[in-house]
PDB file of C-alpha atoms in Angstrom:
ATOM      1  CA  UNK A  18      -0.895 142.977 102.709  1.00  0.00           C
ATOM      2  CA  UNK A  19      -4.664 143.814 102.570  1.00  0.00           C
ATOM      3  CA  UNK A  20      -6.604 144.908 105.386  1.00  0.00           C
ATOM      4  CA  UNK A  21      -8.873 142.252 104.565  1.00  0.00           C
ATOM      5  CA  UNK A  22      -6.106 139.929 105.521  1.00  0.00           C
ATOM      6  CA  UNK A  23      -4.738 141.258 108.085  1.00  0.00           C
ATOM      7  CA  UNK A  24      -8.724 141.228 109.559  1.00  0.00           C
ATOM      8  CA  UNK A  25      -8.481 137.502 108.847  1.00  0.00           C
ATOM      9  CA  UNK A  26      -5.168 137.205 110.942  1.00  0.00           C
ATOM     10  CA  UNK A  27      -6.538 138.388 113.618  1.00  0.00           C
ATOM     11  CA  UNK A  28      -9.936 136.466 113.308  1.00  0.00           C
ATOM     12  CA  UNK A  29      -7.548 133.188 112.989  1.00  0.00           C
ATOM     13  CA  UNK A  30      -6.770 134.125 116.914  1.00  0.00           C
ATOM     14  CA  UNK A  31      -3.236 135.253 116.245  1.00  0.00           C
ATOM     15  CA  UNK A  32      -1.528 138.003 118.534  1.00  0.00           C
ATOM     16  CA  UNK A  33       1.843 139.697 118.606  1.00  0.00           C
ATOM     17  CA  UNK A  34       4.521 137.115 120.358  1.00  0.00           C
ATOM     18  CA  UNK A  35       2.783 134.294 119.371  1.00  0.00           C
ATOM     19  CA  UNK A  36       5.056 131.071 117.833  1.00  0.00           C
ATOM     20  CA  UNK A  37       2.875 129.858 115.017  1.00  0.00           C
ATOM     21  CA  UNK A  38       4.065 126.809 113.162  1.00  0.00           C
ATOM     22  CA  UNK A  39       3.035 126.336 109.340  1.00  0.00           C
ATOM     23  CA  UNK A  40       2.812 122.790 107.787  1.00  0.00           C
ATOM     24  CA  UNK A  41       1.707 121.583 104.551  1.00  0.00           C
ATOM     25  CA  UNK A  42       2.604 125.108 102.519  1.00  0.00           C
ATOM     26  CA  UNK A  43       2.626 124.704  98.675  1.00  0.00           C
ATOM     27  CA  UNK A  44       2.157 127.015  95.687  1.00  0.00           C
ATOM     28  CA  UNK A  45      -1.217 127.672  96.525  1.00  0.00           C
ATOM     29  CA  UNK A  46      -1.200 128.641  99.820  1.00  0.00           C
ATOM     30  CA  UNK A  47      -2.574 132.050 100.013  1.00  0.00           C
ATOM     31  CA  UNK A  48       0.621 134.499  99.969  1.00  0.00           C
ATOM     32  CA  UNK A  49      -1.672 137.262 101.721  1.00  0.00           C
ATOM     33  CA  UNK A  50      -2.399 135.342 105.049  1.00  0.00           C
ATOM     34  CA  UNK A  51       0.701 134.030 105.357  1.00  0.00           C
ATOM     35  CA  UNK A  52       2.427 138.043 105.489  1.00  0.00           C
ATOM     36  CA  UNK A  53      -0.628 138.768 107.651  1.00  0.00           C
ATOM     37  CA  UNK A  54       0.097 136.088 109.863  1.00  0.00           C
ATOM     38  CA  UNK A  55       3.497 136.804 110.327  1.00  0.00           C
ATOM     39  CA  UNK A  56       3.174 140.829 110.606  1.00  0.00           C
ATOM     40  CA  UNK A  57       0.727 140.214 113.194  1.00  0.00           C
ATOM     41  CA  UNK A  58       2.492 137.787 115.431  1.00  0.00           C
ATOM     42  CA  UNK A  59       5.774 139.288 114.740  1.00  0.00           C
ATOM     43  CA  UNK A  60       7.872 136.656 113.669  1.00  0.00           C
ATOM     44  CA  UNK A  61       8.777 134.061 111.008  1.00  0.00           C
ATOM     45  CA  UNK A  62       6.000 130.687 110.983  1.00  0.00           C
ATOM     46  CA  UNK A  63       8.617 127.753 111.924  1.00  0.00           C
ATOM     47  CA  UNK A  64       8.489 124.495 110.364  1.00  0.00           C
ATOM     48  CA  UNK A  65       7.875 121.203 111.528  1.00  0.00           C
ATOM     49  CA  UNK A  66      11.616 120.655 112.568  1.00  0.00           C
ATOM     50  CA  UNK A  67      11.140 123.231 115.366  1.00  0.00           C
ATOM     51  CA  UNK A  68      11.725 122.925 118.616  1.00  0.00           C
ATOM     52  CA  UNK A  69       9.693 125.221 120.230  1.00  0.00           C
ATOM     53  CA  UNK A  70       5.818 124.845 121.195  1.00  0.00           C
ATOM     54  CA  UNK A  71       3.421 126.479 119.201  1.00  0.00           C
ATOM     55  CA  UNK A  72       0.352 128.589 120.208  1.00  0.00           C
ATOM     56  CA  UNK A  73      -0.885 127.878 117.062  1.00  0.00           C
ATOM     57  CA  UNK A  74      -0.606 125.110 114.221  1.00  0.00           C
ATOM     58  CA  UNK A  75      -1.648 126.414 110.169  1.00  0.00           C
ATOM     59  CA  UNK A  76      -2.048 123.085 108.593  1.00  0.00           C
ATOM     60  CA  UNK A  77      -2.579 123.854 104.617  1.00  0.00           C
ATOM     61  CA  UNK A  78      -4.437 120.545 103.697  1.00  0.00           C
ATOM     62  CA  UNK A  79      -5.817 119.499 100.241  1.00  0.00           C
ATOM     63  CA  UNK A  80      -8.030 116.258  99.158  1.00  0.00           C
ATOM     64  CA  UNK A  81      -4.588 115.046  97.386  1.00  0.00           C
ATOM     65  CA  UNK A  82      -2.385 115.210 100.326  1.00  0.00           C
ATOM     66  CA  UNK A  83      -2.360 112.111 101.778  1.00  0.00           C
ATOM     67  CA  UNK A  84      -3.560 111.106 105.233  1.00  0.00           C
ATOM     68  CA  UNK A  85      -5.376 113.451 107.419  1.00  0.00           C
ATOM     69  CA  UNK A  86      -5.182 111.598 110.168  1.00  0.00           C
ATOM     70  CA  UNK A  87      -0.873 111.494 110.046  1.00  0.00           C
ATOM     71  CA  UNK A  88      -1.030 115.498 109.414  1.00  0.00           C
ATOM     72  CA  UNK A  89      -3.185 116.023 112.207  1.00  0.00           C
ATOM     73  CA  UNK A  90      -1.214 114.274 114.676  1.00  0.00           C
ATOM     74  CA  UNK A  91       1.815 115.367 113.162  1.00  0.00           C
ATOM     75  CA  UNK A  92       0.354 119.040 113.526  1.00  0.00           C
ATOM     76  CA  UNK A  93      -0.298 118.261 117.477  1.00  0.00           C
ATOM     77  CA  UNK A  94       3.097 116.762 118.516  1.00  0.00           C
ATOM     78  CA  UNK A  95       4.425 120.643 119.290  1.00  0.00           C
ATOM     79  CA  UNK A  96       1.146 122.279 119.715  1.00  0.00           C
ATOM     80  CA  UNK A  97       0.912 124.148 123.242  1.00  0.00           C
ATOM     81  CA  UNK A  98      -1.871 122.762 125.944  1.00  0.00           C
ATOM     82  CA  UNK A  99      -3.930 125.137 124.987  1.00  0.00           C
ATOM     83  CA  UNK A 100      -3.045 125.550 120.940  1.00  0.00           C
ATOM     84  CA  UNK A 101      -5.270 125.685 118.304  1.00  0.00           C
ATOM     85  CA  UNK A 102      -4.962 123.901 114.604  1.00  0.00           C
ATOM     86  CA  UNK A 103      -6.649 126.034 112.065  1.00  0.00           C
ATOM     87  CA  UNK A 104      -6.957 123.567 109.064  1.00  0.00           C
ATOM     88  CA  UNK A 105      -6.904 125.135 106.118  1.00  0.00           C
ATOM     89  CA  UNK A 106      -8.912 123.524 102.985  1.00  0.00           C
ATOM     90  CA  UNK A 107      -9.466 124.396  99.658  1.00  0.00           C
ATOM     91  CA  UNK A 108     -12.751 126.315  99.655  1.00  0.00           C
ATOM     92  CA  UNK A 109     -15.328 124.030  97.994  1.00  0.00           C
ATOM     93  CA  UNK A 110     -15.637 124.235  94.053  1.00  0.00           C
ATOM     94  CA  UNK A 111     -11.714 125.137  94.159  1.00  0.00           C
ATOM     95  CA  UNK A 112      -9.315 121.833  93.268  1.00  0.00           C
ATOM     96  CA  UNK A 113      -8.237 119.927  96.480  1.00  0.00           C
ATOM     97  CA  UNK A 114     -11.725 120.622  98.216  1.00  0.00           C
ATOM     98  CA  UNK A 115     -12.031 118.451 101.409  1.00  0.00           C
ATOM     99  CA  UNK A 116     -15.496 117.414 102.183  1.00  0.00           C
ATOM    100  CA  UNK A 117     -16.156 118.627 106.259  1.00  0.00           C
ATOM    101  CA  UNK A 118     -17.504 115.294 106.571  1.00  0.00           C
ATOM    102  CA  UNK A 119     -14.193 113.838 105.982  1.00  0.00           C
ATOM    103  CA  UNK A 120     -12.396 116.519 108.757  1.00  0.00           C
ATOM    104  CA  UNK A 121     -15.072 115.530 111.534  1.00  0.00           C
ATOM    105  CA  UNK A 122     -14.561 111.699 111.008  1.00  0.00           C
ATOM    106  CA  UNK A 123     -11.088 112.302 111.396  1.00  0.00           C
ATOM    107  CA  UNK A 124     -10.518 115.262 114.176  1.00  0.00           C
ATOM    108  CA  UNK A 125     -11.627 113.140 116.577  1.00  0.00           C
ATOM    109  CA  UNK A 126      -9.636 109.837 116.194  1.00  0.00           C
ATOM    110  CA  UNK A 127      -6.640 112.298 116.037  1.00  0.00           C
ATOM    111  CA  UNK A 128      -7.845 113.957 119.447  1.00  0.00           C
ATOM    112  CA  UNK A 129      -9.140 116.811 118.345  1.00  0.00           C
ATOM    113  CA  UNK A 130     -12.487 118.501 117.975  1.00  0.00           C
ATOM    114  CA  UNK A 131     -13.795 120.930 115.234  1.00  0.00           C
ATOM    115  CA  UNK A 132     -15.288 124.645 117.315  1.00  0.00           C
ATOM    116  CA  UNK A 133     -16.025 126.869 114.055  1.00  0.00           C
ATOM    117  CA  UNK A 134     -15.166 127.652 110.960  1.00  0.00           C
ATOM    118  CA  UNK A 135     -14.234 130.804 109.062  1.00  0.00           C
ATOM    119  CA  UNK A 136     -13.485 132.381 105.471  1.00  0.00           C
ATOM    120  CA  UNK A 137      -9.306 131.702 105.874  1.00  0.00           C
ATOM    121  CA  UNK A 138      -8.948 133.653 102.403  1.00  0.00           C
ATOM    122  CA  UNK A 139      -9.827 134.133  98.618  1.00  0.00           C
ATOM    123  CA  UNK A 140      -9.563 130.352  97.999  1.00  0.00           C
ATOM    124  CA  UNK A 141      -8.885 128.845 101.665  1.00  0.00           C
ATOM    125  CA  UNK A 142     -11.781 127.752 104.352  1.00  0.00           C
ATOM    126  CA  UNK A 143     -10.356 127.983 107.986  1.00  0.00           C
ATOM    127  CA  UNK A 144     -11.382 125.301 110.297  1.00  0.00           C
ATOM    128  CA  UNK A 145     -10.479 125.595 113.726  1.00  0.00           C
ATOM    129  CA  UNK A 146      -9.178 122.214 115.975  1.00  0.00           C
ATOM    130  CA  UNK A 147      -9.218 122.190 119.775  1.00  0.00           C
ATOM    131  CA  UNK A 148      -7.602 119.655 122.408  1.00  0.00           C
ATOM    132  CA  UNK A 149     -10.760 118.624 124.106  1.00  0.00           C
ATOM    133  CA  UNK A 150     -10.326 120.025 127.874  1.00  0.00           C
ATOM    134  CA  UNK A 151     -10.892 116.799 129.319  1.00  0.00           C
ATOM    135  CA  UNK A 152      -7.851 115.424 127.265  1.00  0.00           C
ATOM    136  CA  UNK A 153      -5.681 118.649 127.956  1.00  0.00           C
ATOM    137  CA  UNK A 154      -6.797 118.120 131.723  1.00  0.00           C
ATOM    138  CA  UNK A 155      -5.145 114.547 131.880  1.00  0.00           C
ATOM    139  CA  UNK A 156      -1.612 115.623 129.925  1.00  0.00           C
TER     140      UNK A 156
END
């Protein structure tokens, strides 16, 4: 693991006990991250067939994938209160680039707004999903 990635972990929010869930991982996903990820929070990401609620959702997402709206709500159905998604996209110029138009037509609808994004990795832009507070407020 580079320190560079292990930086990146920690920029991504994620802290030692923290249940992180990981949906959408293929081939490309970038290795690095992931060991960062899991050094840092101290365990193994969990799937989507988990139980328990996540502090934080890594969605891997490409322009190929499907529906963004599905994998967004999919990614919020064990997300803790106050959870983040990080959405991670192709960076652009790389195959399976998402235009950020097409994420902030479709956070909302799925009840979610973008607050910032970030260099994820090599290849992988970070964008980071909220529960407005007035929805978590009303849950």
């Amino acid at each position: 693991m580079s320190v560079d990635s292990a930086g990146m972990a920690a920029r991504l929010g994620i802290k030692p006990g923290m249940v992180v869930q990981e949906l959408g991982w293929d081939e490309d996903a970038d290795e690095d991250l992931r060991d960062a990820i899991i050094e840092l929070s101290g365990g193994e990401m969990v799937d989507e067939d988990t139980d328990e609620v996540a502090d934080v959702v890594l969605l891997w997402w490409r322009e190929d994938d499907g529906d963004l709206f599905d994998a967004l709500t999919d990614a919020i159905t064990s997300l803790a209160d106050e959870g983040v998604v990080w959405l991670l996209v192709p960076k652009s110029g790389r195959p399976g680039h998402v235009e950020p138009g097409d994420v902030t037509e479709v956070a909302p609808t799925a009840g979610l707004q973008q607050t910032s994004s970030v260099s994820a990795a090599k290849d992988w832009s970070g964008i980071r999903l909220v529960s407005p507070k007035t929805a978590r407020s009303r849950r």
